[in-house]
Amino acid sequence: MTGAEQGERLRDRIALVTGASRGIGRAVAKRFAAEGAHVIAVARTQGALEELDDEIRDMGGSATLVPADLCDHAKIDQMGAAVYERFGRLDVLVANAGMLGVLSPMGHIDPKTWDRVIDINLTVNWRLIRSFDPLLKLSDSGRAVFVTAGAARKNRAYWGAYAVSKAALEAMVLTYAAEVAKTPVRVNLLDPGAVRTGMRAEAYPGEDPMTLKTPEDVSEAFVRLAVPSCHRHGEIICAEE
């Protein structure tokens, strides 16, 4: 199915997606491209990004590949400068990259694991805000979508750094949303729910993945929050809504 057949609701928009090489990020990148956006696909794995690029080109879309480990925070600043130099703005930011870490009692988590989970799930997203907020404000309708999870609000045993990082992410993003409320930028958190991804399999190894939604199933929720006509702001939204 081509972008024209789906309806190009993101036509000529510049959209950056992190964690774009697999799972939800990959599905969103492809869906955005099908909807007419030029996708800036960010992930660590060069080969997977190249495969994504081939698929996007096959459907008539376009993408810019950025192989980068976002824990190298300087790379995020460099991305911001490069996007400004090439495009002069950013219309959509999808902050999807994340890490589960380990399911363990709090006191048993290795400090290096704790630091990396907090870095990827929280600090990296702050760095994205820091780098791309000015570019979103240069858009006529900047949209930012941050991926969260129910673990942030359920306070379940053993979810440790992941739950803490997502709870902090929600507080940070809602604070940012309050700060840009009087601008054309709209900022939301999206909870995809139970989706057939590698992270889900890691957290629930005994679960039948065929009972879960696919990443493609939740991509529509991202489109709805990315379009210029979206007026939702400062919300935590479930993909089923």
Coordinates of N, CA and C in Angstrom, one line a residue:
M1 N 0.9 -1.2 0.0 CA 0.0 0.0 0.0 C 0.9 1.2 0.0
T2 N 0.7 2.2 -0.9 CA 1.5 3.4 -1.0 C 1.0 4.4 0.0
G3 N 1.8 5.5 0.2 CA 1.4 6.5 1.1 C 0.2 7.2 0.6
A4 N 0.1 7.4 -0.8 CA -1.1 8.0 -1.3 C -2.4 7.3 -1.0
E5 N -2.3 5.9 -1.0 CA -3.5 5.1 -0.7 C -3.9 5.2 0.8
Q6 N -2.9 5.4 1.6 CA -3.2 5.5 3.1 C -3.7 6.9 3.4
G7 N -3.3 7.9 2.6 CA -3.6 9.3 3.0 C -2.3 9.9 3.6
E8 N -1.8 11.0 3.0 CA -0.6 11.5 3.4 C -0.8 12.6 4.4
R9 N -1.1 12.2 5.6 CA -1.4 13.2 6.7 C -0.1 13.9 7.2
L10 N 1.1 13.3 6.9 CA 2.3 13.9 7.3 C 3.1 14.4 6.1
R11 N 2.5 14.7 5.1 CA 3.1 15.1 3.9 C 4.1 16.3 4.1
D12 N 5.3 16.1 3.7 CA 6.4 17.2 3.8 C 6.8 17.5 5.2
R13 N 6.4 16.7 6.2 CA 6.8 16.9 7.6 C 8.2 16.3 7.8
I14 N 9.0 16.8 8.6 CA 10.3 16.3 9.0 C 10.1 15.6 10.3
A15 N 10.3 14.3 10.4 CA 10.0 13.6 11.6 C 11.3 12.8 12.1
L16 N 11.7 12.9 13.3 CA 12.8 12.2 13.8 C 12.3 11.1 14.8
V17 N 12.7 9.9 14.6 CA 12.3 8.7 15.4 C 13.5 8.1 16.0
T18 N 13.6 8.0 17.3 CA 14.7 7.2 17.9 C 14.3 5.8 18.1
G19 N 15.3 4.9 18.2 CA 15.1 3.5 18.3 C 14.3 3.0 17.1
A20 N 14.8 3.5 15.9 CA 14.0 3.2 14.7 C 14.4 1.9 14.0
S21 N 15.3 1.2 14.5 CA 15.8 0.0 13.8 C 15.0 -1.3 14.1
R22 N 14.1 -1.3 15.1 CA 13.3 -2.4 15.3 C 12.0 -2.1 16.1
G23 N 11.2 -3.0 16.3 CA 10.0 -2.9 17.1 C 9.1 -1.7 16.8
I24 N 8.6 -1.0 17.8 CA 7.7 0.1 17.6 C 8.4 1.2 16.8
G25 N 9.6 1.6 17.1 CA 10.3 2.6 16.4 C 10.3 2.4 14.9
R26 N 10.6 1.1 14.5 CA 10.7 0.8 13.1 C 9.3 0.9 12.4
A27 N 8.3 0.4 13.1 CA 6.9 0.5 12.6 C 6.5 1.9 12.4
V28 N 6.8 2.8 13.4 CA 6.4 4.2 13.3 C 7.2 4.9 12.2
A29 N 8.5 4.6 12.0 CA 9.2 5.2 11.0 C 8.6 4.9 9.6
K30 N 8.3 3.6 9.4 CA 7.7 3.2 8.1 C 6.3 3.8 7.9
R31 N 5.5 3.9 9.0 CA 4.2 4.4 8.9 C 4.3 5.9 8.6
F32 N 5.2 6.6 9.2 CA 5.3 8.1 9.0 C 5.8 8.3 7.5
A33 N 6.7 7.5 7.0 CA 7.1 7.6 5.6 C 5.9 7.4 4.7
A34 N 5.1 6.4 5.0 CA 3.9 6.1 4.2 C 2.9 7.2 4.2
E35 N 3.0 8.0 5.3 CA 2.1 9.1 5.4 C 2.7 10.4 4.9
G36 N 3.8 10.3 4.2 CA 4.4 11.4 3.5 C 5.5 12.2 4.2
A37 N 5.9 11.7 5.4 CA 7.0 12.4 6.1 C 8.3 12.0 5.6
H38 N 9.3 12.9 5.7 CA 10.7 12.5 5.6 C 11.2 12.1 6.9
V39 N 11.6 10.9 7.1 CA 11.9 10.3 8.4 C 13.4 10.4 8.6
I40 N 13.8 10.9 9.8 CA 15.2 10.9 10.3 C 15.2 9.7 11.3
A41 N 15.8 8.6 10.8 CA 15.7 7.3 11.6 C 17.0 7.2 12.4
V42 N 16.9 7.1 13.7 CA 18.1 7.1 14.6 C 18.1 5.7 15.3
A43 N 19.2 5.0 15.3 CA 19.4 3.8 16.0 C 20.8 3.4 16.1
R44 N 21.2 2.4 16.9 CA 22.6 2.1 17.0 C 23.1 1.2 15.8
T45 N 22.2 0.4 15.3 CA 22.5 -0.7 14.3 C 22.4 -0.2 12.9
Q46 N 23.6 0.0 12.3 CA 23.7 0.5 10.9 C 22.9 -0.5 9.9
G47 N 23.2 -1.8 10.0 CA 22.6 -2.7 9.1 C 21.1 -2.7 9.1
A48 N 20.5 -2.6 10.3 CA 19.0 -2.6 10.5 C 18.5 -1.3 9.9
L49 N 19.2 -0.2 10.1 CA 18.8 1.1 9.5 C 18.8 1.0 8.0
E50 N 19.8 0.4 7.4 CA 19.8 0.3 6.0 C 18.7 -0.6 5.4
E51 N 18.3 -1.6 6.2 CA 17.2 -2.4 5.8 C 15.9 -1.6 5.8
L52 N 15.8 -0.8 6.9 CA 14.6 0.1 7.0 C 14.6 1.1 5.9
D53 N 15.7 1.6 5.5 CA 15.8 2.6 4.4 C 15.3 2.0 3.1
D54 N 15.7 0.7 2.9 CA 15.3 0.0 1.7 C 13.8 -0.1 1.6
E55 N 13.2 -0.5 2.8 CA 11.8 -0.7 2.8 C 11.0 0.6 2.6
I56 N 11.5 1.7 3.2 CA 10.9 3.0 3.0 C 11.0 3.5 1.5
R57 N 12.2 3.2 0.9 CA 12.3 3.6 -0.5 C 11.4 2.8 -1.4
D58 N 11.3 1.5 -1.1 CA 10.4 0.7 -1.9 C 9.0 1.1 -1.9
M59 N 8.5 1.8 -0.8 CA 7.2 2.3 -0.7 C 7.1 3.7 -1.2
G60 N 8.2 4.2 -1.8 CA 8.2 5.6 -2.3 C 8.5 6.7 -1.4
G61 N 8.9 6.3 -0.1 CA 9.2 7.3 0.9 C 10.7 7.7 0.9
S62 N 11.0 8.6 1.9 CA 12.4 9.0 2.0 C 12.8 9.0 3.4
A63 N 14.1 8.8 3.7 CA 14.6 8.8 5.0 C 16.1 9.2 5.1
T64 N 16.5 9.7 6.2 CA 17.9 10.0 6.5 C 18.2 9.1 7.7
L65 N 19.3 8.4 7.5 CA 19.8 7.4 8.5 C 20.8 8.1 9.4
V66 N 20.6 7.9 10.8 CA 21.6 8.4 11.7 C 22.0 7.2 12.7
P67 N 23.0 6.5 12.4 CA 23.5 5.4 13.3 C 24.2 6.1 14.5
A68 N 23.7 6.0 15.7 CA 24.3 6.6 16.8 C 23.8 6.0 18.1
D69 N 24.7 5.9 19.1 CA 24.4 5.5 20.4 C 24.1 6.8 21.2
L70 N 22.8 6.9 21.5 CA 22.3 8.2 22.2 C 22.9 8.4 23.5
C71 N 23.5 7.4 24.1 CA 24.2 7.6 25.4 C 25.5 8.4 25.2
D72 N 25.9 8.6 24.0 CA 27.0 9.6 23.6 C 26.2 10.9 23.4
H73 N 26.0 11.6 24.5 CA 25.2 12.8 24.5 C 25.6 13.8 23.5
A74 N 26.9 13.9 23.2 CA 27.3 14.9 22.2 C 26.7 14.6 20.9
K75 N 26.4 13.4 20.6 CA 25.8 13.0 19.3 C 24.4 13.7 19.2
I76 N 23.7 13.8 20.3 CA 22.4 14.4 20.2 C 22.5 15.9 19.9
D77 N 23.5 16.6 20.5 CA 23.7 18.0 20.1 C 24.1 18.1 18.6
Q78 N 24.9 17.2 18.2 CA 25.3 17.2 16.8 C 24.2 17.0 15.8
M79 N 23.3 16.1 16.2 CA 22.1 15.8 15.4 C 21.2 17.1 15.3
G80 N 21.0 17.8 16.4 CA 20.3 19.0 16.4 C 20.8 20.0 15.5
A81 N 22.1 20.2 15.5 CA 22.8 21.2 14.6 C 22.6 20.7 13.2
A82 N 22.8 19.4 12.9 CA 22.7 18.9 11.5 C 21.3 19.1 11.0
V83 N 20.3 18.8 11.8 CA 18.9 18.9 11.4 C 18.6 20.4 11.0
Y84 N 19.1 21.3 11.9 CA 18.8 22.7 11.6 C 19.5 23.1 10.3
E85 N 20.7 22.7 10.1 CA 21.5 23.1 8.9 C 20.8 22.6 7.7
R86 N 20.3 21.3 7.7 CA 19.7 20.8 6.5 C 18.2 21.1 6.3
F87 N 17.4 21.1 7.4 CA 16.0 21.3 7.2 C 15.5 22.6 7.8
G88 N 16.2 23.2 8.7 CA 15.8 24.5 9.3 C 14.7 24.4 10.3
R89 N 14.2 23.1 10.6 CA 13.2 22.9 11.6 C 13.1 21.4 11.9
L90 N 12.3 21.1 12.9 CA 11.8 19.7 13.1 C 10.3 19.8 13.4
D91 N 9.5 19.0 12.6 CA 8.1 19.0 12.8 C 7.6 18.0 13.8
V92 N 8.3 16.8 13.9 CA 7.9 15.7 14.8 C 9.1 15.1 15.4
L93 N 9.0 14.9 16.7 CA 10.0 14.1 17.5 C 9.3 13.0 18.1
V94 N 9.7 11.8 17.8 CA 9.2 10.6 18.5 C 10.4 10.0 19.3
A95 N 10.3 10.1 20.6 CA 11.4 9.6 21.5 C 11.0 8.2 22.0
N96 N 11.4 7.3 21.2 CA 11.0 5.9 21.4 C 12.1 5.0 22.1
A97 N 13.3 5.3 21.8 CA 14.4 4.4 22.3 C 14.3 4.2 23.8
G98 N 14.4 2.9 24.2 CA 14.3 2.6 25.7 C 15.0 1.3 26.0
M99 N 15.1 1.0 27.3 CA 15.8 -0.2 27.8 C 15.1 -0.7 29.0
L100 N 14.9 -2.0 29.1 CA 14.3 -2.6 30.2 C 15.2 -2.7 31.4
G101 N 16.5 -3.1 31.1 CA 17.4 -3.4 32.2 C 17.2 -4.8 32.8
V102 N 17.0 -4.9 34.1 CA 16.8 -6.2 34.7 C 15.6 -6.1 35.7
L103 N 14.8 -7.2 35.7 CA 13.8 -7.3 36.7 C 14.4 -7.9 38.0
S104 N 14.4 -7.1 39.0 CA 15.2 -7.5 40.2 C 14.8 -6.7 41.4
P105 N 15.0 -7.2 42.6 CA 14.8 -6.3 43.8 C 15.7 -5.1 43.7
M106 N 15.2 -4.0 44.2 CA 15.9 -2.7 44.1 C 17.4 -2.9 44.6
G107 N 17.6 -3.5 45.7 CA 18.9 -3.6 46.3 C 19.8 -4.5 45.6
H108 N 19.3 -5.3 44.6 CA 20.2 -6.2 43.8 C 20.6 -5.7 42.5
I109 N 20.1 -4.5 42.1 CA 20.5 -4.0 40.8 C 21.9 -3.5 40.7
D110 N 22.6 -4.0 39.7 CA 24.0 -3.5 39.6 C 24.0 -2.0 39.2
P111 N 24.9 -1.2 39.9 CA 24.9 0.2 39.6 C 25.1 0.6 38.2
K112 N 25.9 -0.2 37.4 CA 26.1 0.1 36.0 C 24.8 -0.1 35.2
T113 N 24.0 -1.1 35.6 CA 22.7 -1.3 34.9 C 21.8 -0.2 35.3
W114 N 21.7 0.2 36.5 CA 20.8 1.3 37.0 C 21.2 2.6 36.2
D115 N 22.5 2.9 36.1 CA 22.9 4.1 35.4 C 22.5 4.1 34.0
R116 N 22.7 3.0 33.3 CA 22.4 2.9 31.9 C 20.9 3.0 31.6
V117 N 20.1 2.4 32.4 CA 18.6 2.4 32.2 C 18.1 3.9 32.4
I118 N 18.6 4.5 33.5 CA 18.2 5.9 33.8 C 18.7 6.8 32.6
D119 N 19.9 6.5 32.1 CA 20.4 7.4 31.1 C 19.6 7.2 29.8
I120 N 19.3 6.0 29.3 CA 18.6 5.8 28.1 C 17.2 6.3 28.2
N121 N 16.5 5.9 29.3 CA 15.1 6.1 29.4 C 14.7 7.6 29.9
L122 N 15.7 8.2 30.5 CA 15.4 9.6 31.1 C 16.3 10.6 30.5
T123 N 17.6 10.5 30.8 CA 18.5 11.6 30.5 C 18.6 11.8 29.0
V124 N 18.7 10.7 28.2 CA 18.7 10.9 26.8 C 17.5 11.7 26.3
N125 N 16.3 11.5 26.9 CA 15.1 12.2 26.5 C 15.2 13.7 26.9
W126 N 15.8 14.0 28.0 CA 16.1 15.4 28.4 C 17.0 16.0 27.4
R127 N 18.1 15.3 26.9 CA 19.0 15.8 26.0 C 18.3 16.0 24.6
L128 N 17.3 15.2 24.3 CA 16.6 15.4 23.0 C 15.7 16.7 23.1
I129 N 15.1 16.9 24.3 CA 14.3 18.1 24.5 C 15.3 19.3 24.4
R130 N 16.4 19.2 25.0 CA 17.4 20.3 25.0 C 17.8 20.7 23.6
S131 N 18.0 19.6 22.8 CA 18.6 19.9 21.5 C 17.5 20.2 20.5
F132 N 16.3 19.6 20.6 CA 15.3 19.8 19.5 C 14.1 20.7 19.9
D133 N 14.0 21.2 21.1 CA 13.0 22.2 21.4 C 13.0 23.4 20.5
P134 N 14.2 24.0 20.3 CA 14.3 25.2 19.4 C 13.8 24.9 18.0
L135 N 14.1 23.6 17.5 CA 13.7 23.3 16.2 C 12.2 23.0 16.1
L136 N 11.6 22.4 17.1 CA 10.2 22.2 17.1 C 9.5 23.5 17.1
K137 N 10.0 24.5 17.8 CA 9.4 25.8 17.8 C 9.5 26.6 16.5
L138 N 10.5 26.1 15.6 CA 10.6 26.7 14.3 C 9.6 26.1 13.3
S139 N 8.9 25.0 13.7 CA 7.9 24.4 12.9 C 6.6 25.2 13.1
D140 N 5.7 25.1 12.1 CA 4.4 25.8 12.3 C 3.5 25.0 13.3
S141 N 3.9 23.7 13.5 CA 3.1 22.9 14.4 C 4.0 21.7 14.9
G142 N 4.9 22.1 15.7 CA 5.8 21.0 16.3 C 5.1 20.0 17.1
R143 N 5.4 18.8 17.0 CA 4.8 17.7 17.8 C 5.9 16.8 18.4
A144 N 5.8 16.5 19.7 CA 6.7 15.6 20.3 C 5.9 14.5 21.0
V145 N 6.4 13.3 20.8 CA 5.7 12.1 21.4 C 6.8 11.3 22.1
F146 N 6.6 11.1 23.4 CA 7.5 10.3 24.2 C 6.9 9.0 24.6
V147 N 7.6 7.9 24.5 CA 7.0 6.6 24.7 C 7.1 6.3 26.2
T148 N 6.0 6.0 26.9 CA 6.1 5.6 28.3 C 5.5 4.2 28.4
A149 N 5.2 3.8 29.7 CA 4.7 2.5 30.0 C 3.9 2.5 31.3
G150 N 3.0 1.5 31.4 CA 2.2 1.4 32.6 C 3.0 1.2 33.8
A151 N 4.2 0.6 33.7 CA 5.1 0.4 34.8 C 5.4 1.7 35.6
A152 N 5.3 2.8 34.9 CA 5.5 4.1 35.6 C 4.5 4.4 36.7
R153 N 3.3 3.8 36.6 CA 2.2 4.2 37.5 C 1.7 3.0 38.3
K154 N 2.2 1.8 38.1 CA 1.6 0.6 38.7 C 2.4 0.2 40.0
N155 N 3.6 0.7 40.2 CA 4.4 0.4 41.4 C 4.5 -1.1 41.7
R156 N 4.9 -1.8 40.7 CA 5.0 -3.3 40.8 C 6.4 -3.7 41.3
A157 N 6.4 -4.7 42.1 CA 7.7 -5.2 42.6 C 8.6 -5.7 41.5
Y158 N 9.8 -5.4 41.7 CA 10.9 -5.9 40.8 C 11.1 -5.2 39.5
W159 N 10.3 -4.2 39.2 CA 10.4 -3.4 38.0 C 11.5 -2.3 38.1
G160 N 12.0 -2.1 39.3 CA 13.2 -1.3 39.5 C 13.4 -0.1 38.7
A161 N 14.6 0.0 38.0 CA 15.1 1.1 37.3 C 14.1 1.5 36.2
Y162 N 13.6 0.5 35.5 CA 12.7 0.8 34.4 C 11.5 1.6 34.8
A163 N 10.8 1.2 35.9 CA 9.6 1.9 36.4 C 10.0 3.3 36.9
V164 N 11.1 3.4 37.6 CA 11.6 4.7 38.1 C 11.9 5.6 36.9
S165 N 12.5 5.1 35.9 CA 12.9 5.9 34.8 C 11.7 6.4 34.0
K166 N 10.7 5.6 33.9 CA 9.5 6.0 33.1 C 8.6 6.9 33.9
A167 N 8.6 6.7 35.3 CA 7.9 7.7 36.1 C 8.5 9.1 36.0
A168 N 9.8 9.1 36.1 CA 10.5 10.4 36.0 C 10.4 11.0 34.6
L169 N 10.4 10.1 33.6 CA 10.1 10.6 32.2 C 8.8 11.3 32.1
E170 N 7.8 10.7 32.7 CA 6.4 11.3 32.6 C 6.4 12.7 33.3
A171 N 7.1 12.8 34.5 CA 7.1 14.1 35.2 C 7.9 15.1 34.4
M172 N 9.0 14.7 33.7 CA 9.8 15.6 32.9 C 9.0 16.1 31.7
V173 N 8.4 15.2 31.0 CA 7.7 15.5 29.8 C 6.4 16.4 30.1
L174 N 5.7 16.1 31.1 CA 4.6 17.0 31.5 C 5.0 18.4 31.9
T175 N 6.2 18.4 32.6 CA 6.7 19.7 32.9 C 7.1 20.5 31.6
Y176 N 7.7 19.8 30.7 CA 8.1 20.4 29.4 C 6.8 20.9 28.7
A177 N 5.8 20.1 28.7 CA 4.5 20.4 28.1 C 4.0 21.7 28.7
A178 N 4.0 21.9 30.0 CA 3.5 23.1 30.6 C 4.3 24.3 30.2
E179 N 5.6 24.1 29.9 CA 6.5 25.2 29.6 C 6.2 25.7 28.1
V180 N 5.7 24.8 27.3 CA 5.5 25.2 25.9 C 4.0 25.4 25.5
A181 N 3.2 25.4 26.6 CA 1.7 25.4 26.4 C 1.3 26.6 25.5
K182 N 2.0 27.7 25.6 CA 1.6 28.9 24.8 C 2.2 29.0 23.5
T183 N 2.9 28.0 23.0 CA 3.5 27.9 21.7 C 2.7 27.0 20.8
P184 N 3.0 26.9 19.5 CA 2.4 25.9 18.7 C 2.8 24.5 18.9
V185 N 3.8 24.2 19.8 CA 4.3 22.9 20.0 C 3.3 22.1 20.9
R186 N 3.1 20.9 20.5 CA 2.2 20.0 21.3 C 3.0 18.8 21.8
V187 N 3.0 18.5 23.0 CA 3.8 17.4 23.7 C 3.0 16.5 24.4
N188 N 3.1 15.2 24.1 CA 2.4 14.1 24.8 C 3.2 12.9 25.1
L189 N 2.7 12.1 26.0 CA 3.3 10.8 26.3 C 2.3 9.7 25.8
L190 N 2.9 8.7 25.1 CA 2.1 7.6 24.6 C 2.5 6.3 25.2
D191 N 1.5 5.6 25.8 CA 1.7 4.3 26.3 C 1.1 3.2 25.3
P192 N 2.0 2.5 24.6 CA 1.5 1.6 23.6 C 0.8 0.4 24.2
G193 N 1.0 0.1 25.5 CA 0.4 -1.1 26.0 C 1.2 -2.4 25.7
A194 N 0.6 -3.5 25.7 CA 1.3 -4.8 25.5 C 1.5 -5.0 24.0
V195 N 2.7 -4.9 23.5 CA 3.0 -5.0 22.1 C 4.1 -6.1 21.9
R196 N 4.0 -6.7 20.8 CA 4.9 -7.8 20.4 C 6.3 -7.3 20.0
T197 N 7.1 -7.0 21.0 CA 8.5 -6.5 20.8 C 9.5 -7.3 21.6
G198 N 10.8 -7.1 21.3 CA 11.8 -7.8 22.0 C 11.9 -7.5 23.4
M199 N 11.6 -6.2 23.8 CA 11.6 -5.8 25.2 C 10.4 -6.5 26.0
R200 N 9.3 -6.7 25.3 CA 8.2 -7.4 26.0 C 8.5 -8.8 26.2
A201 N 9.2 -9.5 25.2 CA 9.6 -10.8 25.4 C 10.6 -11.0 26.5
E202 N 11.4 -10.0 26.6 CA 12.4 -10.1 27.7 C 11.8 -10.0 29.1
A203 N 10.7 -9.2 29.2 CA 10.0 -9.0 30.5 C 9.1 -10.1 30.8
Y204 N 8.5 -10.7 29.7 CA 7.5 -11.8 29.9 C 7.9 -13.0 29.0
P205 N 8.9 -13.7 29.4 CA 9.4 -14.8 28.5 C 8.5 -15.9 28.3
G206 N 7.5 -16.1 29.2 CA 6.6 -17.2 29.0 C 5.3 -16.8 28.3
E207 N 5.2 -15.6 27.9 CA 4.0 -15.1 27.2 C 4.0 -15.5 25.7
D208 N 2.8 -15.8 25.2 CA 2.6 -16.1 23.8 C 2.6 -14.8 23.0
P209 N 3.6 -14.5 22.2 CA 3.6 -13.2 21.5 C 2.5 -13.1 20.5
M210 N 1.9 -14.2 20.1 CA 0.8 -14.1 19.1 C -0.5 -13.5 19.7
T211 N -0.5 -13.4 21.0 CA -1.7 -12.8 21.7 C -1.6 -11.3 21.8
L212 N -0.5 -10.8 21.4 CA -0.3 -9.3 21.5 C -0.4 -8.5 20.3
K213 N -0.7 -7.3 20.4 CA -0.7 -6.4 19.3 C 0.7 -6.3 18.6
T214 N 0.7 -6.0 17.3 CA 2.0 -5.9 16.7 C 2.4 -4.4 16.7
P215 N 3.7 -4.1 16.5 CA 4.1 -2.7 16.5 C 3.3 -1.9 15.4
E216 N 3.0 -2.5 14.3 CA 2.2 -1.8 13.3 C 0.8 -1.5 13.8
D217 N 0.3 -2.3 14.7 CA -1.1 -2.0 15.2 C -1.1 -0.7 16.0
V218 N 0.0 -0.3 16.6 CA -0.1 0.9 17.4 C 0.5 2.1 16.7
S219 N 0.9 1.9 15.4 CA 1.5 3.1 14.7 C 0.5 4.2 14.4
E220 N -0.8 3.8 14.3 CA -1.8 4.9 14.0 C -1.9 5.9 15.2
A221 N -1.7 5.4 16.4 CA -1.8 6.3 17.6 C -0.7 7.4 17.5
F222 N 0.5 7.0 17.0 CA 1.6 7.9 16.8 C 1.3 9.0 15.7
V223 N 0.7 8.5 14.6 CA 0.3 9.4 13.6 C -0.7 10.5 14.1
R224 N -1.7 10.0 14.8 CA -2.7 11.0 15.3 C -2.1 12.1 16.2
L225 N -1.0 11.7 16.9 CA -0.4 12.7 17.8 C 0.7 13.6 17.0
A226 N 1.0 13.2 15.8 CA 2.0 13.8 15.0 C 1.5 14.8 14.0
V227 N 0.2 14.7 13.7 CA -0.4 15.5 12.6 C -0.5 17.0 13.1
P228 N -0.4 17.9 12.2 CA -0.6 19.3 12.6 C -1.9 19.6 13.2
S229 N -2.9 18.9 12.9 CA -4.3 19.2 13.4 C -4.5 18.7 14.8
C230 N -3.5 17.9 15.4 CA -3.6 17.4 16.8 C -3.6 18.5 17.8
H231 N -4.6 18.6 18.7 CA -4.6 19.6 19.7 C -4.4 19.0 21.1
R232 N -4.2 17.7 21.2 CA -4.0 17.1 22.5 C -2.6 17.6 23.0
H233 N -2.5 17.8 24.3 CA -1.3 18.4 24.9 C -1.1 18.1 26.3
G234 N 0.1 17.7 26.7 CA 0.3 17.5 28.2 C -0.5 16.3 28.7
E235 N -0.6 15.2 27.9 CA -1.4 14.1 28.3 C -0.6 12.8 28.3
I236 N -1.0 11.8 29.1 CA -0.5 10.5 29.0 C -1.6 9.7 28.4
I237 N -1.3 9.2 27.1 CA -2.4 8.6 26.3 C -2.1 7.2 26.1
C238 N -3.1 6.3 26.1 CA -3.0 4.9 25.8 C -3.3 4.7 24.3
A239 N -2.5 3.8 23.7 CA -2.7 3.6 22.3 C -4.1 3.2 21.9
E240 N -4.8 2.6 22.8 CA -6.2 2.2 22.4 C -7.1 3.3 22.3
E241 N -6.8 4.5 22.8 CA -7.7 5.6 22.8 C -8.0 6.1 21.4

